[in-house]
Amino acid sequence: MTAPVFLVDSLEGVGPGATVTLDGPEGRHAVSVRRLQPGEDIVLTDGRGRGAAGVVVRTEGKDRLIVEPREFPTEPEPTPRITVVQALPKGDRGELAVETMTETGVDAVVPWAAARCITQWKGERAAKSLAKWRATAREAGKQSRRLRFPEVADAATTKQVASLLAEADFAAVLHEEGAEPLATAELPAEGSIVLVVGPEGGVSPEELAAFAEAGAKPYRLGRSVLRTSTAGTAATALLLGRTGRWS
């Protein structure tokens, strides 16, 4: 059985001979839900590339345990960095998209309020929805045993997405009418890749024009048309394989 992964605020300065206290919601989950016992293996991460793998020394109450790290794995900054701009899907499909993209290996997700999005984030709903996406990324990061969790940015406007695309080393918009398949696009060996996934109603002509002006070309994935909640995951997997990050 693989050791469970738990998130801590920081592992700065943690080295051989040290102990780490896991408490709060993560400690409660470890003690009261997972029921970890002294001597069991555990992995801690700060979600920013640092890890500490060791054993439980003791538990204290229902929400606190002490860990003795024995190994200190790290996950370096990825290159090229892959960001998916995800149009807001209906219902809970946004969390599904974040979950599967995180498990696959995306580095950043940018929620996008596209013109044809049925779902709109406004006011209190926006704050709650963004919090759900970020919580989903954390849980999926732990489940997939990542040491570096993806960033989930604040929701972006079309103008902000265009600026992000203009700064990328490779910028693309997934579009069923794209002349070139993403599978044959020339990709950078380093730097940043930014990929836009449109809403159920598609990317509007005005948005396509704005993104084209920023340097983003339309690309297609394949013959079938994927849902907005699954297209980003499929594209991320393709890019990870083609850039050698899965080798």
PDB file of C-alpha atoms in Angstrom:
ATOM      1  CA  MET A   1       0.000   0.000   0.000  1.00  0.00           C
ATOM      2  CA  THR A   2       1.405   3.401  -0.964  1.00  0.00           C
ATOM      3  CA  ALA A   3       1.838   5.992   1.761  1.00  0.00           C
ATOM      4  CA  PRO A   4      -0.886   8.674   1.899  1.00  0.00           C
ATOM      5  CA  VAL A   5       0.027  12.267   1.061  1.00  0.00           C
ATOM      6  CA  PHE A   6      -0.856  15.229   3.276  1.00  0.00           C
ATOM      7  CA  LEU A   7      -0.396  18.950   2.766  1.00  0.00           C
ATOM      8  CA  VAL A   8       1.554  21.177   5.181  1.00  0.00           C
ATOM      9  CA  ASP A   9       2.093  24.929   5.083  1.00  0.00           C
ATOM     10  CA  SER A  10       5.872  24.712   4.792  1.00  0.00           C
ATOM     11  CA  LEU A  11       8.782  22.284   4.801  1.00  0.00           C
ATOM     12  CA  GLU A  12      11.392  25.036   4.827  1.00  0.00           C
ATOM     13  CA  GLY A  13      14.375  23.994   6.923  1.00  0.00           C
ATOM     14  CA  VAL A  14      13.118  20.451   7.533  1.00  0.00           C
ATOM     15  CA  GLY A  15      15.955  17.926   7.284  1.00  0.00           C
ATOM     16  CA  PRO A  16      17.363  14.727   8.793  1.00  0.00           C
ATOM     17  CA  GLY A  17      16.684  14.401  12.506  1.00  0.00           C
ATOM     18  CA  ALA A  18      13.779  16.837  12.492  1.00  0.00           C
ATOM     19  CA  THR A  19      10.140  16.117  13.205  1.00  0.00           C
ATOM     20  CA  VAL A  20       7.099  17.700  11.591  1.00  0.00           C
ATOM     21  CA  THR A  21       3.709  18.282  13.208  1.00  0.00           C
ATOM     22  CA  LEU A  22       0.627  17.693  11.077  1.00  0.00           C
ATOM     23  CA  ASP A  23      -2.487  19.319  12.554  1.00  0.00           C
ATOM     24  CA  GLY A  24      -5.580  21.245  11.540  1.00  0.00           C
ATOM     25  CA  PRO A  25      -7.913  19.730   8.913  1.00  0.00           C
ATOM     26  CA  GLU A  26      -5.080  17.615   7.432  1.00  0.00           C
ATOM     27  CA  GLY A  27      -4.144  16.278  10.854  1.00  0.00           C
ATOM     28  CA  ARG A  28      -7.790  15.502  11.626  1.00  0.00           C
ATOM     29  CA  HIS A  29      -8.118  13.592   8.366  1.00  0.00           C
ATOM     30  CA  ALA A  30      -4.926  11.628   9.064  1.00  0.00           C
ATOM     31  CA  VAL A  31      -5.863  10.723  12.645  1.00  0.00           C
ATOM     32  CA  SER A  32      -9.663  10.459  12.656  1.00  0.00           C
ATOM     33  CA  VAL A  33     -10.423   9.399   9.060  1.00  0.00           C
ATOM     34  CA  ARG A  34      -7.347   7.521   7.833  1.00  0.00           C
ATOM     35  CA  ARG A  35      -6.608   6.378  11.412  1.00  0.00           C
ATOM     36  CA  LEU A  36      -2.851   6.401  10.900  1.00  0.00           C
ATOM     37  CA  GLN A  37      -0.871   4.746  13.685  1.00  0.00           C
ATOM     38  CA  PRO A  38       2.729   5.086  14.917  1.00  0.00           C
ATOM     39  CA  GLY A  39       5.112   3.314  12.566  1.00  0.00           C
ATOM     40  CA  GLU A  40       2.979   3.806   9.457  1.00  0.00           C
ATOM     41  CA  ASP A  41       4.418   5.465   6.371  1.00  0.00           C
ATOM     42  CA  ILE A  42       3.332   8.972   5.396  1.00  0.00           C
ATOM     43  CA  VAL A  43       4.334  11.627   2.858  1.00  0.00           C
ATOM     44  CA  LEU A  44       4.110  15.358   3.515  1.00  0.00           C
ATOM     45  CA  THR A  45       4.299  18.059   0.863  1.00  0.00           C
ATOM     46  CA  ASP A  46       4.039  21.816   0.732  1.00  0.00           C
ATOM     47  CA  GLY A  47       2.475  21.586  -2.744  1.00  0.00           C
ATOM     48  CA  ARG A  48       5.310  23.751  -4.095  1.00  0.00           C
ATOM     49  CA  GLY A  49       7.770  21.010  -4.971  1.00  0.00           C
ATOM     50  CA  ARG A  50       9.095  19.924  -1.560  1.00  0.00           C
ATOM     51  CA  GLY A  51       8.335  16.582   0.068  1.00  0.00           C
ATOM     52  CA  ALA A  52       9.132  14.716   3.272  1.00  0.00           C
ATOM     53  CA  ALA A  53       8.558  10.956   3.390  1.00  0.00           C
ATOM     54  CA  GLY A  54       8.751   9.204   6.734  1.00  0.00           C
ATOM     55  CA  VAL A  55       6.824   7.508   9.491  1.00  0.00           C
ATOM     56  CA  VAL A  56       4.289   8.527  12.113  1.00  0.00           C
ATOM     57  CA  VAL A  57       5.984   8.851  15.507  1.00  0.00           C
ATOM     58  CA  ARG A  58       2.841   9.397  17.573  1.00  0.00           C
ATOM     59  CA  THR A  59      -0.657  10.821  17.451  1.00  0.00           C
ATOM     60  CA  GLU A  60      -2.093  13.398  19.840  1.00  0.00           C
ATOM     61  CA  GLY A  61      -5.844  13.661  20.268  1.00  0.00           C
ATOM     62  CA  LYS A  62      -8.055  13.531  17.198  1.00  0.00           C
ATOM     63  CA  ASP A  63      -6.295  16.007  14.922  1.00  0.00           C
ATOM     64  CA  ARG A  64      -2.553  15.986  15.471  1.00  0.00           C
ATOM     65  CA  LEU A  65       0.318  13.655  14.678  1.00  0.00           C
ATOM     66  CA  ILE A  66       4.096  13.878  14.720  1.00  0.00           C
ATOM     67  CA  VAL A  67       6.077  12.709  11.695  1.00  0.00           C
ATOM     68  CA  GLU A  68       9.743  11.772  11.438  1.00  0.00           C
ATOM     69  CA  PRO A  69      10.877  12.394   7.825  1.00  0.00           C
ATOM     70  CA  ARG A  70      13.512  10.055   6.412  1.00  0.00           C
ATOM     71  CA  GLU A  71      13.613  11.053   2.755  1.00  0.00           C
ATOM     72  CA  PHE A  72      13.214  14.466   1.147  1.00  0.00           C
ATOM     73  CA  PRO A  73      12.031  14.163  -2.458  1.00  0.00           C
ATOM     74  CA  THR A  74      11.655  17.239  -4.624  1.00  0.00           C
ATOM     75  CA  GLU A  75       9.743  18.005  -7.806  1.00  0.00           C
ATOM     76  CA  PRO A  76      11.531  20.617  -9.934  1.00  0.00           C
ATOM     77  CA  GLU A  77       9.835  23.420 -11.826  1.00  0.00           C
ATOM     78  CA  PRO A  78       8.338  21.860 -14.973  1.00  0.00           C
ATOM     79  CA  THR A  79       9.403  22.893 -18.451  1.00  0.00           C
ATOM     80  CA  PRO A  80       7.708  23.745 -20.625  1.00  0.00           C
ATOM     81  CA  ARG A  81       5.028  24.943 -18.223  1.00  0.00           C
ATOM     82  CA  ILE A  82       1.499  24.053 -19.347  1.00  0.00           C
ATOM     83  CA  THR A  83      -1.413  26.361 -18.536  1.00  0.00           C
ATOM     84  CA  VAL A  84      -4.991  25.582 -19.534  1.00  0.00           C
ATOM     85  CA  VAL A  85      -7.483  28.436 -19.783  1.00  0.00           C
ATOM     86  CA  GLN A  86     -10.736  26.663 -18.944  1.00  0.00           C
ATOM     87  CA  ALA A  87     -14.075  28.207 -19.898  1.00  0.00           C
ATOM     88  CA  LEU A  88     -16.620  27.819 -17.101  1.00  0.00           C
ATOM     89  CA  PRO A  89     -18.594  24.578 -17.625  1.00  0.00           C
ATOM     90  CA  LYS A  90     -22.085  23.808 -16.386  1.00  0.00           C
ATOM     91  CA  GLY A  91     -22.742  22.334 -12.937  1.00  0.00           C
ATOM     92  CA  ASP A  92     -19.898  20.469 -11.281  1.00  0.00           C
ATOM     93  CA  ARG A  93     -18.069  19.783 -14.541  1.00  0.00           C
ATOM     94  CA  GLY A  94     -15.625  22.535 -13.654  1.00  0.00           C
ATOM     95  CA  GLU A  95     -14.382  20.556 -10.669  1.00  0.00           C
ATOM     96  CA  LEU A  96     -14.202  17.455 -12.877  1.00  0.00           C
ATOM     97  CA  ALA A  97     -12.014  19.333 -15.359  1.00  0.00           C
ATOM     98  CA  VAL A  98      -9.702  20.605 -12.611  1.00  0.00           C
ATOM     99  CA  GLU A  99      -9.496  17.176 -10.993  1.00  0.00           C
ATOM    100  CA  THR A 100      -8.562  15.264 -14.133  1.00  0.00           C
ATOM    101  CA  MET A 101      -6.183  17.937 -15.429  1.00  0.00           C
ATOM    102  CA  THR A 102      -4.411  17.949 -12.052  1.00  0.00           C
ATOM    103  CA  GLU A 103      -4.105  14.171 -12.032  1.00  0.00           C
ATOM    104  CA  THR A 104      -2.771  14.295 -15.589  1.00  0.00           C
ATOM    105  CA  GLY A 105      -0.126  16.911 -14.806  1.00  0.00           C
ATOM    106  CA  VAL A 106      -1.258  20.430 -15.758  1.00  0.00           C
ATOM    107  CA  ASP A 107       0.715  23.243 -14.112  1.00  0.00           C
ATOM    108  CA  ALA A 108      -1.903  26.000 -13.981  1.00  0.00           C
ATOM    109  CA  VAL A 109      -5.609  26.447 -14.622  1.00  0.00           C
ATOM    110  CA  VAL A 110      -7.201  29.791 -15.443  1.00  0.00           C
ATOM    111  CA  PRO A 111     -11.018  29.986 -15.165  1.00  0.00           C
ATOM    112  CA  TRP A 112     -12.399  31.996 -18.077  1.00  0.00           C
ATOM    113  CA  ALA A 113     -15.764  33.740 -18.280  1.00  0.00           C
ATOM    114  CA  ALA A 114     -16.241  33.293 -22.029  1.00  0.00           C
ATOM    115  CA  ALA A 115     -19.046  35.077 -23.858  1.00  0.00           C
ATOM    116  CA  ARG A 116     -20.962  31.862 -24.518  1.00  0.00           C
ATOM    117  CA  CYS A 117     -20.577  30.352 -21.059  1.00  0.00           C
ATOM    118  CA  ILE A 118     -23.920  29.277 -19.626  1.00  0.00           C
ATOM    119  CA  THR A 119     -22.448  29.433 -16.130  1.00  0.00           C
ATOM    120  CA  GLN A 120     -21.483  32.861 -14.816  1.00  0.00           C
ATOM    121  CA  TRP A 121     -19.400  33.579 -11.739  1.00  0.00           C
ATOM    122  CA  LYS A 122     -20.640  36.695  -9.957  1.00  0.00           C
ATOM    123  CA  GLY A 123     -20.412  37.942  -6.385  1.00  0.00           C
ATOM    124  CA  GLU A 124     -20.535  35.321  -3.654  1.00  0.00           C
ATOM    125  CA  ARG A 125     -21.005  32.521  -6.189  1.00  0.00           C
ATOM    126  CA  ALA A 126     -17.713  33.460  -7.845  1.00  0.00           C
ATOM    127  CA  ALA A 127     -15.813  33.237  -4.566  1.00  0.00           C
ATOM    128  CA  LYS A 128     -17.377  29.883  -3.653  1.00  0.00           C
ATOM    129  CA  SER A 129     -16.808  28.403  -7.108  1.00  0.00           C
ATOM    130  CA  LEU A 130     -13.166  29.483  -7.192  1.00  0.00           C
ATOM    131  CA  ALA A 131     -12.640  28.022  -3.711  1.00  0.00           C
ATOM    132  CA  LYS A 132     -14.101  24.707  -4.932  1.00  0.00           C
ATOM    133  CA  TRP A 133     -11.747  24.635  -7.921  1.00  0.00           C
ATOM    134  CA  ARG A 134      -8.748  25.313  -5.681  1.00  0.00           C
ATOM    135  CA  ALA A 135      -9.805  22.690  -3.126  1.00  0.00           C
ATOM    136  CA  THR A 136     -10.288  20.194  -5.954  1.00  0.00           C
ATOM    137  CA  ALA A 137      -6.761  20.895  -7.234  1.00  0.00           C
ATOM    138  CA  ARG A 138      -5.323  20.313  -3.752  1.00  0.00           C
ATOM    139  CA  GLU A 139      -7.150  17.035  -3.224  1.00  0.00           C
ATOM    140  CA  ALA A 140      -6.346  15.779  -6.728  1.00  0.00           C
ATOM    141  CA  GLY A 141      -2.715  16.777  -6.218  1.00  0.00           C
ATOM    142  CA  LYS A 142      -2.534  14.662  -3.075  1.00  0.00           C
ATOM    143  CA  GLN A 143      -4.383  11.746  -4.668  1.00  0.00           C
ATOM    144  CA  SER A 144      -2.023  11.713  -7.640  1.00  0.00           C
ATOM    145  CA  ARG A 145       0.997  12.015  -5.330  1.00  0.00           C
ATOM    146  CA  ARG A 146       2.231  15.272  -6.768  1.00  0.00           C
ATOM    147  CA  LEU A 147       4.641  17.422  -4.794  1.00  0.00           C
ATOM    148  CA  ARG A 148       3.922  20.502  -6.908  1.00  0.00           C
ATOM    149  CA  PHE A 149       0.219  21.307  -7.153  1.00  0.00           C
ATOM    150  CA  PRO A 150      -1.210  23.347 -10.021  1.00  0.00           C
ATOM    151  CA  GLU A 151      -2.055  26.971  -9.496  1.00  0.00           C
ATOM    152  CA  VAL A 152      -5.724  27.871  -9.976  1.00  0.00           C
ATOM    153  CA  ALA A 153      -5.768  31.557 -10.874  1.00  0.00           C
ATOM    154  CA  ASP A 154      -8.523  34.110 -10.379  1.00  0.00           C
ATOM    155  CA  ALA A 155     -11.199  34.105 -13.082  1.00  0.00           C
ATOM    156  CA  ALA A 156      -9.988  35.934 -16.193  1.00  0.00           C
ATOM    157  CA  THR A 157     -11.704  38.097 -18.758  1.00  0.00           C
ATOM    158  CA  THR A 158     -11.148  37.631 -22.477  1.00  0.00           C
ATOM    159  CA  LYS A 159      -8.782  40.612 -22.478  1.00  0.00           C
ATOM    160  CA  GLN A 160      -6.732  39.055 -19.676  1.00  0.00           C
ATOM    161  CA  VAL A 161      -6.631  35.708 -21.489  1.00  0.00           C
ATOM    162  CA  ALA A 162      -5.359  37.475 -24.621  1.00  0.00           C
ATOM    163  CA  SER A 163      -2.554  39.046 -22.580  1.00  0.00           C
ATOM    164  CA  LEU A 164      -1.626  35.626 -21.197  1.00  0.00           C
ATOM    165  CA  LEU A 165      -1.535  34.167 -24.701  1.00  0.00           C
ATOM    166  CA  ALA A 166       0.643  37.020 -25.973  1.00  0.00           C
ATOM    167  CA  GLU A 167       3.291  36.203 -23.352  1.00  0.00           C
ATOM    168  CA  ALA A 168       3.383  32.445 -24.089  1.00  0.00           C
ATOM    169  CA  ASP A 169       6.046  30.637 -26.108  1.00  0.00           C
ATOM    170  CA  PHE A 170       3.259  28.556 -27.668  1.00  0.00           C
ATOM    171  CA  ALA A 171      -0.362  29.718 -27.644  1.00  0.00           C
ATOM    172  CA  ALA A 172      -3.295  27.670 -28.931  1.00  0.00           C
ATOM    173  CA  VAL A 173      -7.073  27.625 -28.957  1.00  0.00           C
ATOM    174  CA  LEU A 174      -8.756  24.232 -29.169  1.00  0.00           C
ATOM    175  CA  HIS A 175     -11.273  24.492 -31.986  1.00  0.00           C
ATOM    176  CA  GLU A 176     -13.056  21.821 -34.002  1.00  0.00           C
ATOM    177  CA  GLU A 177     -12.415  23.797 -37.192  1.00  0.00           C
ATOM    178  CA  GLY A 178      -8.712  24.261 -36.562  1.00  0.00           C
ATOM    179  CA  ALA A 179      -6.702  23.606 -39.716  1.00  0.00           C
ATOM    180  CA  GLU A 180      -3.803  21.967 -37.897  1.00  0.00           C
ATOM    181  CA  PRO A 181      -3.933  19.119 -35.365  1.00  0.00           C
ATOM    182  CA  LEU A 182      -2.352  19.794 -31.994  1.00  0.00           C
ATOM    183  CA  ALA A 183      -0.554  16.474 -32.405  1.00  0.00           C
ATOM    184  CA  THR A 184       1.673  17.929 -35.147  1.00  0.00           C
ATOM    185  CA  ALA A 185       2.167  21.485 -33.858  1.00  0.00           C
ATOM    186  CA  GLU A 186       5.748  22.633 -33.279  1.00  0.00           C
ATOM    187  CA  LEU A 187       6.169  22.901 -29.509  1.00  0.00           C
ATOM    188  CA  PRO A 188       8.852  24.655 -27.477  1.00  0.00           C
ATOM    189  CA  ALA A 189      11.304  22.606 -25.423  1.00  0.00           C
ATOM    190  CA  GLU A 190      11.073  25.113 -22.575  1.00  0.00           C
ATOM    191  CA  GLY A 191       9.171  28.226 -21.584  1.00  0.00           C
ATOM    192  CA  SER A 192       5.385  28.260 -21.442  1.00  0.00           C
ATOM    193  CA  ILE A 193       2.467  26.708 -23.301  1.00  0.00           C
ATOM    194  CA  VAL A 194      -0.985  28.269 -22.932  1.00  0.00           C
ATOM    195  CA  LEU A 195      -4.014  26.426 -24.238  1.00  0.00           C
ATOM    196  CA  VAL A 196      -7.576  27.779 -24.376  1.00  0.00           C
ATOM    197  CA  VAL A 197     -10.560  25.454 -23.948  1.00  0.00           C
ATOM    198  CA  GLY A 198     -13.850  27.074 -24.926  1.00  0.00           C
ATOM    199  CA  PRO A 199     -17.345  26.680 -23.447  1.00  0.00           C
ATOM    200  CA  GLU A 200     -20.164  24.361 -24.550  1.00  0.00           C
ATOM    201  CA  GLY A 201     -21.360  26.991 -27.013  1.00  0.00           C
ATOM    202  CA  GLY A 202     -17.924  27.413 -28.535  1.00  0.00           C
ATOM    203  CA  VAL A 203     -15.474  30.295 -28.737  1.00  0.00           C
ATOM    204  CA  SER A 204     -17.114  33.345 -30.315  1.00  0.00           C
ATOM    205  CA  PRO A 205     -15.706  34.909 -33.521  1.00  0.00           C
ATOM    206  CA  GLU A 206     -14.785  38.026 -31.547  1.00  0.00           C
ATOM    207  CA  GLU A 207     -12.846  35.966 -29.006  1.00  0.00           C
ATOM    208  CA  LEU A 208     -11.083  34.013 -31.750  1.00  0.00           C
ATOM    209  CA  ALA A 209     -10.078  37.294 -33.378  1.00  0.00           C
ATOM    210  CA  ALA A 210      -8.730  38.679 -30.082  1.00  0.00           C
ATOM    211  CA  PHE A 211      -6.757  35.512 -29.437  1.00  0.00           C
ATOM    212  CA  ALA A 212      -5.418  35.431 -33.002  1.00  0.00           C
ATOM    213  CA  GLU A 213      -4.187  39.000 -32.580  1.00  0.00           C
ATOM    214  CA  ALA A 214      -2.374  37.822 -29.430  1.00  0.00           C
ATOM    215  CA  GLY A 215      -0.641  35.088 -31.458  1.00  0.00           C
ATOM    216  CA  ALA A 216      -2.825  32.071 -30.674  1.00  0.00           C
ATOM    217  CA  LYS A 217      -3.746  29.755 -33.542  1.00  0.00           C
ATOM    218  CA  PRO A 218      -6.748  27.362 -33.557  1.00  0.00           C
ATOM    219  CA  TYR A 219      -5.877  23.671 -33.340  1.00  0.00           C
ATOM    220  CA  ARG A 220      -8.023  20.558 -33.331  1.00  0.00           C
ATOM    221  CA  LEU A 221      -7.514  17.515 -31.112  1.00  0.00           C
ATOM    222  CA  GLY A 222      -8.989  14.805 -33.291  1.00  0.00           C
ATOM    223  CA  ARG A 223     -12.042  13.734 -35.234  1.00  0.00           C
ATOM    224  CA  SER A 224     -14.373  13.665 -32.258  1.00  0.00           C
ATOM    225  CA  VAL A 225     -15.561  16.782 -30.423  1.00  0.00           C
ATOM    226  CA  LEU A 226     -14.886  16.563 -26.677  1.00  0.00           C
ATOM    227  CA  ARG A 227     -16.813  18.240 -23.892  1.00  0.00           C
ATOM    228  CA  THR A 228     -15.254  21.373 -22.455  1.00  0.00           C
ATOM    229  CA  SER A 229     -14.710  19.474 -19.190  1.00  0.00           C
ATOM    230  CA  THR A 230     -12.617  16.740 -20.851  1.00  0.00           C
ATOM    231  CA  ALA A 231     -10.855  18.532 -23.707  1.00  0.00           C
ATOM    232  CA  GLY A 232      -8.282  20.171 -21.434  1.00  0.00           C
ATOM    233  CA  THR A 233      -7.304  16.842 -19.909  1.00  0.00           C
ATOM    234  CA  ALA A 234      -6.887  15.183 -23.303  1.00  0.00           C
ATOM    235  CA  ALA A 235      -4.840  18.103 -24.591  1.00  0.00           C
ATOM    236  CA  THR A 236      -2.658  18.186 -21.472  1.00  0.00           C
ATOM    237  CA  ALA A 237      -1.876  14.490 -21.856  1.00  0.00           C
ATOM    238  CA  LEU A 238      -0.966  15.030 -25.495  1.00  0.00           C
ATOM    239  CA  LEU A 239       1.332  17.951 -24.672  1.00  0.00           C
ATOM    240  CA  LEU A 240       3.016  16.133 -21.777  1.00  0.00           C
ATOM    241  CA  GLY A 241       3.799  13.215 -24.066  1.00  0.00           C
ATOM    242  CA  ARG A 242       4.985  15.348 -26.976  1.00  0.00           C
ATOM    243  CA  THR A 243       7.228  17.608 -24.867  1.00  0.00           C
ATOM    244  CA  GLY A 244       8.941  14.643 -23.188  1.00  0.00           C
ATOM    245  CA  ARG A 245       7.629  15.414 -19.725  1.00  0.00           C
ATOM    246  CA  TRP A 246       6.097  11.933 -19.602  1.00  0.00           C
ATOM    247  CA  SER A 247       9.234  10.188 -20.789  1.00  0.00           C
TER     248      SER A 247
END
